[in-house]
């Protein structure tokens, strides 16, 4: 949008979070609050975002590099003072939208509507409000009939004003020229001795400037996060939004109450999610996949028709029609080609398992390349680590690894070869050979009977 910019206030300390981490860096549905707000701005095609930083700024600055312009408010003297810091950077900008870094639940369509109303009205300011049953702590919007009168903070309000349920969400659009003029005139004469941004409204009213209010229907959008309890409340709201969105898109979620889906996860139609399942990061799930119960996937890709139950996977790629679990652990770099079976108590790391191969039980496969239609017997271990370095195991197509085989890497098992159960394989096995490494079984006939006599 031409000549618009967003200013995001985020210099406050967030004392009540009791955290090393700056407040706006706390995560909601897997994404930091400040990113939620920046994404909201971006979805509205406002190109410039200025973030006002103060407390803990070093930790946020690094994170925001290249994503937003940073403006420092060295001393936190109030929301009005915070916005003053942005003015020198707003030359040539006609209108701004002001948001708070700790209010990440505003919907893109609500902000779009606020911007549209501001553009149409051509007024000095447009204010996003909400109706709260319990408005405690928020600035109240005082009106005379439909006419805007002022915003009064909780600490400065009379008991009559405190009864007002329409609150200031802290999200506004301003005409920059008029804002400059008004900010010059505000003074820290209030209960908190701060420069209140809300005081510019008093100045606009005195000057007869046009102020429009827009009340959102969804009060949750105004939720400000000041404490861990509010963080959990916001998480709950966002989680329900995400779950409803995916159900509307054709995903079956058996038990929404025990399902957690991060805001960057992408699902497809006819995916079924069983209870107690968490999907995180940039996980991508194709059609007809069945996930859960009790499954956690982070940054994974699940291709069409695969199933994962009672398992944990991170940065793994699970091919079409694969069957994973119960109790499998797929670590980063795992690639399962089509139709692979990974069963119970199997751990796979940094390995590719070829089409149709099976690792059905109790195995560790690390740093390996496994061909197609391979059967890996129960209890097989790739001994990939010699205490200093990691080494590769290469297994050709149609290999049969007998149960309880140790494959001491680096080692290569040629196509179609077989290893005998219980073998420790330390040398390469040529194609179609049998490798057995174990002592010959001794038999003592009637040993037990003789002993008992
Ligand atoms: C503010 C509004 C109140 C509104 C509420 C909505 C004022 C005076 N009051 O109150 O009407 O109902 O938000 O949540 O504006 N910040 C700075 N620098 C500062 C002070 C604050 O950057 O010097 C930032 C904070 O980090 C936060 C935002 O501004 O992101 C709002 O500040 P906060 O102290 O939470 O204001 P409230 O008291 O909640
Ligand atoms: Mg606040």
Tab-separated table of C-alpha atoms and ligand atoms in Angstrom:
chain	number	residue	atom	x	y	z
A	1	UNK	CA	0.000	0.000	0.000
A	2	UNK	CA	1.478	3.343	-0.941
A	3	UNK	CA	2.407	5.821	1.759
A	4	UNK	CA	1.442	3.606	4.649
A	5	UNK	CA	3.704	2.243	7.336
A	6	UNK	CA	3.142	0.204	10.474
A	7	UNK	CA	4.571	1.125	13.852
A	8	UNK	CA	4.707	-1.686	16.384
A	9	UNK	CA	5.208	-0.726	20.025
A	10	UNK	CA	7.423	-3.247	21.776
A	11	UNK	CA	9.753	-1.379	24.120
A	12	UNK	CA	7.978	-2.282	27.344
A	13	UNK	CA	9.634	-4.544	29.833
A	14	UNK	CA	7.028	-7.212	30.305
A	15	UNK	CA	7.883	-7.464	34.010
A	16	UNK	CA	4.978	-9.772	34.778
A	17	UNK	CA	6.267	-12.448	32.403
A	18	UNK	CA	9.167	-13.020	34.842
A	19	UNK	CA	11.378	-14.137	31.983
A	20	UNK	CA	14.889	-13.756	30.576
A	21	UNK	CA	13.248	-13.547	27.176
A	22	UNK	CA	11.758	-10.222	26.052
A	23	UNK	CA	7.973	-10.503	26.174
A	24	UNK	CA	7.364	-10.276	22.431
A	25	UNK	CA	9.790	-13.150	21.792
A	26	UNK	CA	7.566	-15.634	23.602
A	27	UNK	CA	5.934	-18.156	21.312
A	28	UNK	CA	2.299	-18.628	20.413
A	29	UNK	CA	1.441	-21.675	18.311
A	30	UNK	CA	5.151	-21.992	17.600
A	31	UNK	CA	5.749	-18.421	16.392
A	32	UNK	CA	6.908	-15.422	18.402
A	33	UNK	CA	4.368	-12.720	19.236
A	34	UNK	CA	6.320	-10.119	17.303
A	35	UNK	CA	6.334	-12.323	14.199
A	36	UNK	CA	2.585	-12.765	14.455
A	37	UNK	CA	2.220	-8.988	14.416
A	38	UNK	CA	4.710	-8.526	11.558
A	39	UNK	CA	2.905	-11.171	9.497
A	40	UNK	CA	-0.389	-9.446	10.167
A	41	UNK	CA	1.083	-6.230	8.749
A	42	UNK	CA	2.542	-8.008	5.742
A	43	UNK	CA	-0.791	-9.693	4.930
A	44	UNK	CA	-2.239	-6.193	4.651
A	45	UNK	CA	0.403	-5.197	2.124
A	46	UNK	CA	1.842	-2.504	4.369
A	47	UNK	CA	5.448	-2.660	3.270
A	48	UNK	CA	7.269	-0.846	6.035
A	49	UNK	CA	7.199	-2.042	9.622
A	50	UNK	CA	8.942	0.016	12.301
A	51	UNK	CA	9.369	-1.754	15.602
A	52	UNK	CA	9.973	0.349	18.702
A	53	UNK	CA	12.410	-1.456	20.974
A	54	UNK	CA	13.816	-0.714	24.404
A	55	UNK	CA	13.975	-3.441	27.035
A	56	UNK	CA	15.867	-6.530	25.888
A	57	UNK	CA	16.342	-4.943	22.511
A	58	UNK	CA	19.580	-6.804	21.658
A	59	UNK	CA	17.764	-10.119	21.704
A	60	UNK	CA	14.978	-8.853	19.444
A	61	UNK	CA	17.124	-6.733	17.125
A	62	UNK	CA	19.114	-9.720	15.950
A	63	UNK	CA	15.950	-11.661	15.337
A	64	UNK	CA	14.309	-8.832	13.373
A	65	UNK	CA	17.314	-8.073	11.162
A	66	UNK	CA	16.108	-7.671	7.586
A	67	UNK	CA	12.454	-8.055	8.538
A	68	UNK	CA	11.644	-4.710	10.118
A	69	UNK	CA	13.118	-1.264	10.749
A	70	UNK	CA	14.199	-0.820	14.321
A	71	UNK	CA	13.633	2.349	16.301
A	72	UNK	CA	15.058	2.638	19.792
A	73	UNK	CA	13.168	4.134	22.703
A	74	UNK	CA	15.975	4.416	25.233
A	75	UNK	CA	13.697	5.225	28.166
A	76	UNK	CA	10.171	3.914	28.369
A	77	UNK	CA	8.142	7.006	29.103
A	78	UNK	CA	4.811	5.765	27.790
A	79	UNK	CA	3.046	4.729	24.596
A	80	UNK	CA	2.880	8.336	23.328
A	81	UNK	CA	6.608	8.755	23.868
A	82	UNK	CA	7.215	5.446	22.074
A	83	UNK	CA	5.370	6.631	19.002
A	84	UNK	CA	7.239	9.981	19.060
A	85	UNK	CA	10.465	8.033	18.455
A	86	UNK	CA	9.108	6.834	15.105
A	87	UNK	CA	8.223	10.276	13.743
A	88	UNK	CA	11.671	11.107	12.256
A	89	UNK	CA	11.388	7.994	10.102
A	90	UNK	CA	7.951	8.770	8.730
A	91	UNK	CA	8.780	11.444	6.163
A	92	UNK	CA	6.656	10.911	3.086
A	93	UNK	CA	4.303	8.549	4.919
A	94	UNK	CA	0.677	9.757	4.929
A	95	UNK	CA	-0.918	7.267	7.293
A	96	UNK	CA	0.261	4.744	9.818
A	97	UNK	CA	-1.232	1.804	11.589
A	98	UNK	CA	-0.106	1.447	15.208
A	99	UNK	CA	-0.043	-1.989	16.816
A	100	UNK	CA	1.310	-3.470	20.042
A	101	UNK	CA	3.875	-6.221	19.972
A	102	UNK	CA	2.035	-7.957	22.797
A	103	UNK	CA	-1.316	-8.182	20.977
A	104	UNK	CA	-0.781	-10.907	18.451
A	105	UNK	CA	-4.381	-12.082	17.998
A	106	UNK	CA	-5.704	-9.365	15.716
A	107	UNK	CA	-7.000	-10.940	12.529
A	108	UNK	CA	-5.720	-9.757	9.158
A	109	UNK	CA	-9.280	-9.076	7.973
A	110	UNK	CA	-9.970	-6.885	11.027
A	111	UNK	CA	-6.884	-4.794	10.343
A	112	UNK	CA	-7.892	-4.586	6.669
A	113	UNK	CA	-11.304	-3.252	7.724
A	114	UNK	CA	-9.718	-0.703	10.088
A	115	UNK	CA	-7.450	0.527	7.294
A	116	UNK	CA	-10.379	0.691	4.866
A	117	UNK	CA	-12.496	2.715	7.337
A	118	UNK	CA	-9.589	5.094	7.951
A	119	UNK	CA	-8.967	5.524	4.233
A	120	UNK	CA	-12.656	6.205	3.514
A	121	UNK	CA	-13.171	8.594	6.429
A	122	UNK	CA	-9.978	10.576	5.782
A	123	UNK	CA	-10.026	11.452	9.481
A	124	UNK	CA	-7.208	12.114	11.927
A	125	UNK	CA	-7.557	8.746	13.646
A	126	UNK	CA	-9.426	5.467	13.509
A	127	UNK	CA	-9.543	3.358	16.626
A	128	UNK	CA	-10.120	-0.381	16.968
A	129	UNK	CA	-12.294	-1.132	19.990
A	130	UNK	CA	-13.832	-4.239	21.537
A	131	UNK	CA	-16.620	-5.024	24.002
A	132	UNK	CA	-15.426	-6.797	27.134
A	133	UNK	CA	-17.545	-8.229	29.932
A	134	UNK	CA	-14.608	-7.618	32.222
A	135	UNK	CA	-12.794	-4.545	30.895
A	136	UNK	CA	-10.512	-4.227	33.928
A	137	UNK	CA	-7.094	-2.815	33.081
A	138	UNK	CA	-7.912	-1.525	29.614
A	139	UNK	CA	-8.464	2.043	28.507
A	140	UNK	CA	-12.220	2.731	28.244
A	141	UNK	CA	-13.769	4.439	25.228
A	142	UNK	CA	-16.044	7.197	26.481
A	143	UNK	CA	-18.814	8.198	24.072
A	144	UNK	CA	-21.696	10.615	24.030
A	145	UNK	CA	-24.257	8.550	22.179
A	146	UNK	CA	-22.370	7.511	19.050
A	147	UNK	CA	-19.923	10.390	19.319
A	148	UNK	CA	-16.371	9.677	20.517
A	149	UNK	CA	-15.425	11.720	23.588
A	150	UNK	CA	-12.149	10.307	24.951
A	151	UNK	CA	-10.131	7.309	26.052
A	152	UNK	CA	-9.583	7.045	29.762
A	153	UNK	CA	-7.089	4.670	31.388
A	154	UNK	CA	-8.181	2.371	34.206
A	155	UNK	CA	-6.051	4.273	36.740
A	156	UNK	CA	-7.448	7.652	35.694
A	157	UNK	CA	-11.089	6.589	35.313
A	158	UNK	CA	-14.024	7.539	37.502
A	159	UNK	CA	-16.172	4.666	38.785
A	160	UNK	CA	-18.774	5.582	36.151
A	161	UNK	CA	-16.156	5.370	33.403
A	162	UNK	CA	-14.876	2.065	34.743
A	163	UNK	CA	-18.339	0.597	34.101
A	164	UNK	CA	-17.907	1.194	30.343
A	165	UNK	CA	-17.400	-2.073	28.495
A	166	UNK	CA	-16.069	-0.720	25.197
A	167	UNK	CA	-12.270	-0.751	25.442
A	168	UNK	CA	-9.335	0.587	23.465
A	169	UNK	CA	-7.522	-2.327	21.848
A	170	UNK	CA	-4.369	-0.209	21.378
A	171	UNK	CA	-4.618	-0.598	17.592
A	172	UNK	CA	-5.090	2.567	15.577
A	173	UNK	CA	-4.687	4.279	12.218
A	174	UNK	CA	-3.398	7.847	12.214
A	175	UNK	CA	-2.956	10.598	9.694
A	176	UNK	CA	0.768	11.255	10.182
A	177	UNK	CA	0.691	15.048	9.762
A	178	UNK	CA	-2.069	15.382	12.346
A	179	UNK	CA	-0.413	12.911	14.672
A	180	UNK	CA	2.882	14.857	14.572
A	181	UNK	CA	1.072	17.995	15.584
A	182	UNK	CA	-0.822	16.315	18.415
A	183	UNK	CA	2.127	14.333	19.826
A	184	UNK	CA	4.002	17.594	20.219
A	185	UNK	CA	1.361	18.716	22.666
A	186	UNK	CA	0.826	15.752	24.994
A	187	UNK	CA	2.133	15.943	28.555
A	188	UNK	CA	2.790	13.297	31.199
A	189	UNK	CA	0.080	14.600	33.534
A	190	UNK	CA	-1.772	11.494	34.600
A	191	UNK	CA	-1.836	8.795	37.257
A	192	UNK	CA	1.212	7.028	35.799
A	193	UNK	CA	3.261	10.126	34.857
A	194	UNK	CA	3.609	8.805	31.300
A	195	UNK	CA	3.167	10.227	27.848
A	196	UNK	CA	-0.090	8.498	26.934
A	197	UNK	CA	-0.669	7.913	23.257
A	198	UNK	CA	-4.361	8.010	24.045
A	199	UNK	CA	-4.038	11.695	24.918
A	200	UNK	CA	-3.682	12.628	21.252
A	201	UNK	CA	-7.381	11.819	21.007
A	202	UNK	CA	-8.142	14.631	23.468
A	203	UNK	CA	-6.220	17.003	21.245
A	204	UNK	CA	-8.011	15.797	18.118
A	205	UNK	CA	-11.377	16.249	19.839
A	206	UNK	CA	-10.544	19.831	20.915
A	207	UNK	CA	-9.494	20.639	17.379
A	208	UNK	CA	-12.657	19.149	15.934
A	209	UNK	CA	-10.742	16.468	14.028
A	210	UNK	CA	-12.558	13.436	12.753
A	211	UNK	CA	-12.202	10.270	14.848
A	212	UNK	CA	-13.849	7.004	13.886
A	213	UNK	CA	-14.143	3.909	16.036
A	214	UNK	CA	-14.549	0.363	14.785
A	215	UNK	CA	-15.630	-2.310	17.253
A	216	UNK	CA	-14.501	-5.833	16.436
A	217	UNK	CA	-17.006	-8.623	17.031
A	218	UNK	CA	-14.315	-10.968	18.338
A	219	UNK	CA	-13.131	-9.587	21.662
A	220	UNK	CA	-10.331	-12.162	21.762
A	221	UNK	CA	-8.490	-10.115	19.170
A	222	UNK	CA	-7.815	-7.478	21.792
A	223	UNK	CA	-6.188	-9.866	24.247
A	224	UNK	CA	-2.965	-8.262	25.413
A	225	UNK	CA	-0.324	-10.533	26.867
A	226	UNK	CA	1.289	-9.347	30.062
A	227	UNK	CA	1.606	-12.592	32.015
A	228	UNK	CA	2.063	-16.317	31.493
A	229	UNK	CA	-1.612	-16.843	32.280
A	230	UNK	CA	-2.577	-14.480	29.460
A	231	UNK	CA	-0.016	-16.194	27.231
A	232	UNK	CA	-1.808	-19.498	27.815
A	233	UNK	CA	-5.185	-17.856	27.173
A	234	UNK	CA	-3.935	-16.460	23.883
A	235	UNK	CA	-2.450	-19.835	22.961
A	236	UNK	CA	-5.854	-21.393	23.544
A	237	UNK	CA	-7.629	-18.855	21.341
A	238	UNK	CA	-5.103	-19.225	18.539
A	239	UNK	CA	-5.117	-23.008	18.773
A	240	UNK	CA	-8.889	-23.127	18.351
A	241	UNK	CA	-8.688	-20.790	15.375
A	242	UNK	CA	-6.077	-23.007	13.724
A	243	UNK	CA	-8.022	-26.218	14.423
A	244	UNK	CA	-11.276	-24.734	13.110
A	245	UNK	CA	-9.503	-23.509	10.009
A	246	UNK	CA	-8.162	-26.989	9.186
A	247	UNK	CA	-11.448	-28.713	9.948
A	248	UNK	CA	-13.125	-26.277	7.550
A	249	UNK	CA	-10.477	-27.238	4.984
A	250	UNK	CA	-11.418	-30.912	5.205
A	251	UNK	CA	-9.202	-32.329	7.932
A	252	UNK	CA	-10.733	-34.716	10.487
A	253	UNK	CA	-9.580	-33.944	14.013
A	254	UNK	CA	-10.922	-36.614	16.326
A	255	UNK	CA	-10.244	-34.696	19.541
A	256	UNK	CA	-9.503	-30.992	19.146
A	257	UNK	CA	-8.899	-30.704	22.877
A	258	UNK	CA	-5.760	-32.834	22.649
A	259	UNK	CA	-4.518	-31.740	19.218
A	260	UNK	CA	-1.893	-29.022	18.762
A	261	UNK	CA	-1.110	-27.627	15.312
A	262	UNK	CA	1.470	-24.891	14.828
A	263	UNK	CA	0.563	-21.873	12.758
A	264	UNK	CA	3.020	-22.747	9.972
A	265	UNK	CA	1.916	-26.345	9.510
A	266	UNK	CA	0.151	-27.163	6.216
A	267	UNK	CA	-2.390	-29.972	5.980
A	268	UNK	CA	-4.445	-31.410	3.134
A	269	UNK	CA	-7.927	-32.792	2.663
A	270	UNK	CA	-8.914	-36.078	4.239
A	271	UNK	CA	-6.047	-36.082	6.681
A	272	UNK	CA	-7.158	-37.729	9.925
A	273	UNK	CA	-5.595	-36.660	13.205
A	274	UNK	CA	-6.067	-38.989	16.151
A	275	UNK	CA	-5.932	-37.707	19.771
A	276	UNK	CA	-2.812	-36.402	21.533
A	277	UNK	CA	-1.015	-35.336	18.401
A	278	UNK	CA	1.255	-32.297	18.041
A	279	UNK	CA	2.380	-30.928	14.682
A	280	UNK	CA	5.091	-28.294	14.801
A	281	UNK	CA	7.305	-26.122	12.653
A	282	UNK	CA	6.937	-26.256	8.892
A	283	UNK	CA	5.410	-29.734	8.839
A	284	UNK	CA	3.591	-30.575	5.573
A	285	UNK	CA	0.977	-33.317	5.453
A	286	UNK	CA	-0.447	-34.645	2.161
A	287	UNK	CA	-3.902	-36.139	1.535
A	288	UNK	CA	-5.194	-39.294	3.227
A	289	UNK	CA	-2.478	-39.339	5.874
A	290	UNK	CA	-3.459	-40.733	9.277
A	291	UNK	CA	-1.508	-39.278	12.206
A	292	UNK	CA	-1.606	-40.338	15.826
A	293	UNK	CA	-2.642	-41.144	18.359
A	294	UNK	CA	0.212	-39.845	20.533
A	295	UNK	CA	2.395	-38.523	17.744
A	296	UNK	CA	4.665	-35.479	17.564
A	297	UNK	CA	6.040	-34.280	14.239
A	298	UNK	CA	8.293	-31.260	13.803
A	299	UNK	CA	9.409	-29.931	10.409
A	300	UNK	CA	8.377	-33.194	8.751
A	301	UNK	CA	6.914	-34.045	5.365
A	302	UNK	CA	4.301	-36.808	5.207
A	303	UNK	CA	3.356	-37.903	1.725
A	304	UNK	CA	0.002	-39.220	0.534
A	305	UNK	CA	-1.548	-42.052	2.475
A	306	UNK	CA	1.187	-42.635	5.031
A	307	UNK	CA	0.384	-43.480	8.640
A	308	UNK	CA	2.288	-42.547	11.772
A	309	UNK	CA	1.148	-43.737	15.208
A	310	UNK	CA	2.614	-43.301	18.709
A	311	UNK	CA	5.833	-41.867	17.291
A	312	UNK	CA	8.118	-38.849	17.311
A	313	UNK	CA	9.774	-37.425	14.202
A	314	UNK	CA	11.836	-34.343	13.514
A	315	UNK	CA	13.039	-33.120	10.101
A	316	UNK	CA	12.041	-36.441	8.556
A	317	UNK	CA	10.477	-37.159	5.203
A	318	UNK	CA	7.919	-39.936	5.215
A	319	UNK	CA	7.040	-41.199	1.748
A	320	UNK	CA	3.686	-42.230	0.328
A	321	UNK	CA	1.956	-45.216	1.989
A	322	UNK	CA	4.690	-45.616	4.610
A	323	UNK	CA	3.695	-47.124	7.914
A	324	UNK	CA	5.519	-45.774	10.948
A	325	UNK	CA	5.160	-46.871	14.569
A	326	UNK	CA	4.085	-47.569	17.123
A	327	UNK	CA	7.025	-46.168	19.091
A	328	UNK	CA	9.349	-45.133	16.281
A	329	UNK	CA	11.763	-42.209	16.527
A	330	UNK	CA	12.746	-40.584	13.231
A	331	UNK	CA	15.531	-38.075	13.655
A	332	UNK	CA	16.751	-35.338	11.274
A	333	UNK	CA	17.774	-36.470	7.828
A	334	UNK	CA	15.550	-39.532	7.751
A	335	UNK	CA	14.045	-40.142	4.308
A	336	UNK	CA	11.600	-42.990	3.890
A	337	UNK	CA	10.767	-43.766	0.272
A	338	UNK	CA	7.354	-45.096	-0.760
A	339	UNK	CA	5.810	-47.977	1.164
A	340	UNK	CA	8.502	-48.286	3.836
A	341	UNK	CA	7.601	-49.925	7.133
A	342	UNK	CA	9.245	-48.709	10.329
A	343	UNK	CA	7.959	-50.557	13.360
A	344	UNK	CA	8.221	-50.493	17.100
A	345	UNK	CA	11.289	-49.255	19.001
A	346	UNK	CA	13.160	-48.291	15.855
A	347	UNK	CA	15.349	-45.185	15.679
A	348	UNK	CA	16.497	-43.831	12.329
A	349	UNK	CA	18.838	-40.889	11.820
A	350	UNK	CA	20.321	-39.299	8.711
A	351	UNK	CA	19.443	-42.280	6.546
A	352	UNK	CA	17.531	-43.061	3.391
A	353	UNK	CA	15.415	-46.201	3.386
A	354	UNK	CA	14.532	-47.395	-0.126
A	355	UNK	CA	11.117	-48.194	-1.497
A	356	UNK	CA	9.285	-51.087	0.134
A	357	UNK	CA	12.010	-51.800	2.689
A	358	UNK	CA	11.194	-52.829	6.246
A	359	UNK	CA	12.746	-52.062	9.598
A	360	UNK	CA	10.041	-53.703	11.667
A	361	UNK	CA	11.421	-53.866	15.210
A	362	UNK	CA	14.053	-52.830	17.737
A	363	UNK	CA	16.721	-51.366	15.446
A	364	UNK	CA	19.015	-48.379	15.139
A	365	UNK	CA	19.805	-47.190	11.627
A	366	UNK	CA	22.126	-44.175	11.454
A	367	UNK	CA	24.100	-42.588	8.610
A	368	UNK	CA	22.924	-45.302	6.230
A	369	UNK	CA	21.768	-45.752	2.674
A	370	UNK	CA	19.373	-48.661	2.473
A	371	UNK	CA	18.210	-49.919	-0.935
A	372	UNK	CA	14.786	-51.151	-2.038
A	373	UNK	CA	12.936	-54.208	-0.658
A	374	UNK	CA	15.462	-54.700	2.105
A	375	UNK	CA	14.471	-56.543	5.267
A	376	UNK	CA	16.265	-55.481	8.408
A	377	UNK	CA	15.835	-58.065	11.148
A	378	UNK	CA	14.875	-57.270	14.719
A	379	UNK	CA	17.651	-55.927	16.866
A	380	UNK	CA	19.892	-54.754	14.030
A	381	UNK	CA	22.297	-51.953	14.925
A	382	UNK	CA	24.360	-49.847	12.561
A	383	UNK	CA	27.454	-49.118	14.646
A	384	UNK	CA	28.053	-45.738	13.039
A	385	UNK	CA	30.209	-44.099	15.707
A	386	UNK	CA	33.717	-45.103	16.672
A	387	UNK	CA	33.910	-42.569	19.473
A	388	UNK	CA	35.459	-39.917	17.242
A	389	UNK	CA	33.840	-40.030	13.824
A	390	UNK	CA	30.553	-41.115	12.257
A	391	UNK	CA	30.707	-43.633	9.404
A	392	UNK	CA	28.304	-44.788	6.699
A	393	UNK	CA	26.571	-48.083	6.180
A	394	UNK	CA	25.467	-48.926	2.643
A	395	UNK	CA	22.964	-51.708	2.055
A	396	UNK	CA	22.023	-52.751	-1.494
A	397	UNK	CA	18.600	-53.688	-2.871
A	398	UNK	CA	16.929	-56.931	-1.728
A	399	UNK	CA	19.370	-57.479	1.127
A	400	UNK	CA	18.262	-59.590	4.097
A	401	UNK	CA	19.860	-58.547	7.368
A	402	UNK	CA	19.406	-61.310	9.941
A	403	UNK	CA	18.147	-60.477	13.420
A	404	UNK	CA	20.571	-58.989	15.889
A	405	UNK	CA	23.196	-58.073	13.297
A	406	UNK	CA	25.771	-55.412	14.173
A	407	UNK	CA	26.906	-53.560	11.066
A	408	UNK	CA	30.187	-51.894	12.031
A	409	UNK	CA	30.554	-48.870	9.763
A	410	UNK	CA	32.024	-48.033	7.366
A	411	UNK	CA	30.623	-51.131	5.765
A	412	UNK	CA	28.820	-52.095	2.588
A	413	UNK	CA	26.416	-54.990	2.049
A	414	UNK	CA	26.067	-55.810	-1.649
A	415	UNK	CA	22.771	-56.316	-3.455
A	416	UNK	CA	20.847	-59.466	-2.542
A	417	UNK	CA	23.298	-60.486	0.211
A	418	UNK	CA	22.263	-62.095	3.509
A	419	UNK	CA	23.750	-61.741	6.984
A	420	UNK	CA	23.241	-64.495	9.523
A	421	UNK	CA	21.409	-63.662	12.744
A	422	UNK	CA	23.675	-62.494	15.532
A	423	UNK	CA	26.593	-61.565	13.260
A	424	UNK	CA	28.919	-58.644	13.842
A	425	UNK	CA	29.792	-57.566	10.320
A	426	UNK	CA	33.072	-55.668	10.091
A	427	UNK	CA	34.001	-56.300	6.443
A	428	UNK	CA	32.129	-55.584	3.223
A	429	UNK	CA	29.813	-58.338	2.026
A	430	UNK	CA	29.724	-58.920	-1.755
A	431	UNK	CA	26.446	-59.141	-3.660
A	432	UNK	CA	24.460	-62.379	-3.168
A	433	UNK	CA	26.888	-63.686	-0.492
A	434	UNK	CA	26.007	-64.983	2.950
A	435	UNK	CA	28.020	-63.499	5.800
A	436	UNK	CA	27.890	-65.280	9.143
A	437	UNK	CA	30.037	-64.257	12.052
A	438	UNK	CA	29.354	-66.335	15.146
A	439	UNK	CA	30.832	-69.330	16.877
A	440	UNK	CA	29.577	-72.721	15.865
A	441	UNK	CA	26.879	-74.096	18.119
A	442	UNK	CA	28.008	-76.922	20.412
A	443	UNK	CA	25.599	-79.734	21.348
A	444	UNK	CA	26.033	-82.017	24.307
A	445	UNK	CA	23.381	-84.748	24.111
A	446	UNK	CA	21.657	-85.498	27.419
A	447	UNK	CA	23.763	-82.913	29.255
A	448	UNK	CA	20.880	-81.915	31.530
A	449	UNK	CA	19.901	-85.462	32.463
A	450	UNK	CA	23.517	-86.380	33.209
A	451	UNK	CA	23.980	-83.327	35.403
A	452	UNK	CA	20.920	-84.110	37.497
A	453	UNK	CA	22.051	-87.663	38.240
B	1	LIG	C1	-2.507	0.655	26.448
B	1	LIG	C2	-3.493	1.799	26.237
B	1	LIG	C3	-4.878	1.364	26.704
B	1	LIG	C4	-5.296	0.122	25.965
B	1	LIG	C5	-4.263	-0.982	26.113
B	1	LIG	C6	-4.594	-2.132	25.202
B	1	LIG	C7	-2.157	3.820	26.569
B	1	LIG	C8	-1.866	4.929	27.461
B	1	LIG	N1	-3.068	2.952	26.993
B	1	LIG	O1	-2.434	0.441	27.836
B	1	LIG	O2	-5.815	2.390	26.464
B	1	LIG	O3	-6.559	-0.329	26.447
B	1	LIG	O4	-2.950	-0.501	25.735
B	1	LIG	O5	-3.758	-3.210	25.497
B	1	LIG	O6	-1.632	3.754	25.500
B	1	LIG	N2	5.331	0.512	25.126
B	1	LIG	C9	6.480	1.066	24.604
B	1	LIG	N3	7.083	2.081	25.258
B	1	LIG	C10	6.607	2.598	26.416
B	1	LIG	C11	5.414	2.036	26.940
B	1	LIG	C12	4.805	1.020	26.284
B	1	LIG	O7	6.944	0.619	23.560
B	1	LIG	O8	7.212	3.534	26.916
B	1	LIG	C13	4.685	-0.594	24.415
B	1	LIG	C14	4.572	-1.837	25.262
B	1	LIG	O9	5.726	-2.675	25.068
B	1	LIG	C15	3.315	-2.510	24.697
B	1	LIG	C16	2.477	-1.321	24.219
B	1	LIG	O10	3.358	-0.233	24.107
B	1	LIG	O11	3.618	-3.327	23.590
B	1	LIG	C17	1.362	-0.998	25.173
B	1	LIG	O12	1.930	-0.617	26.404
B	1	LIG	P1	1.312	-1.072	27.789
B	1	LIG	O13	2.150	-0.547	28.881
B	1	LIG	O14	0.990	-2.515	27.765
B	1	LIG	O15	-0.040	-0.222	27.779
B	1	LIG	P2	-1.347	-0.550	28.556
B	1	LIG	O16	-1.207	-0.070	29.942
B	1	LIG	O17	-1.725	-1.950	28.334
B	2	LIG	MG1	-0.658	-3.810	27.694
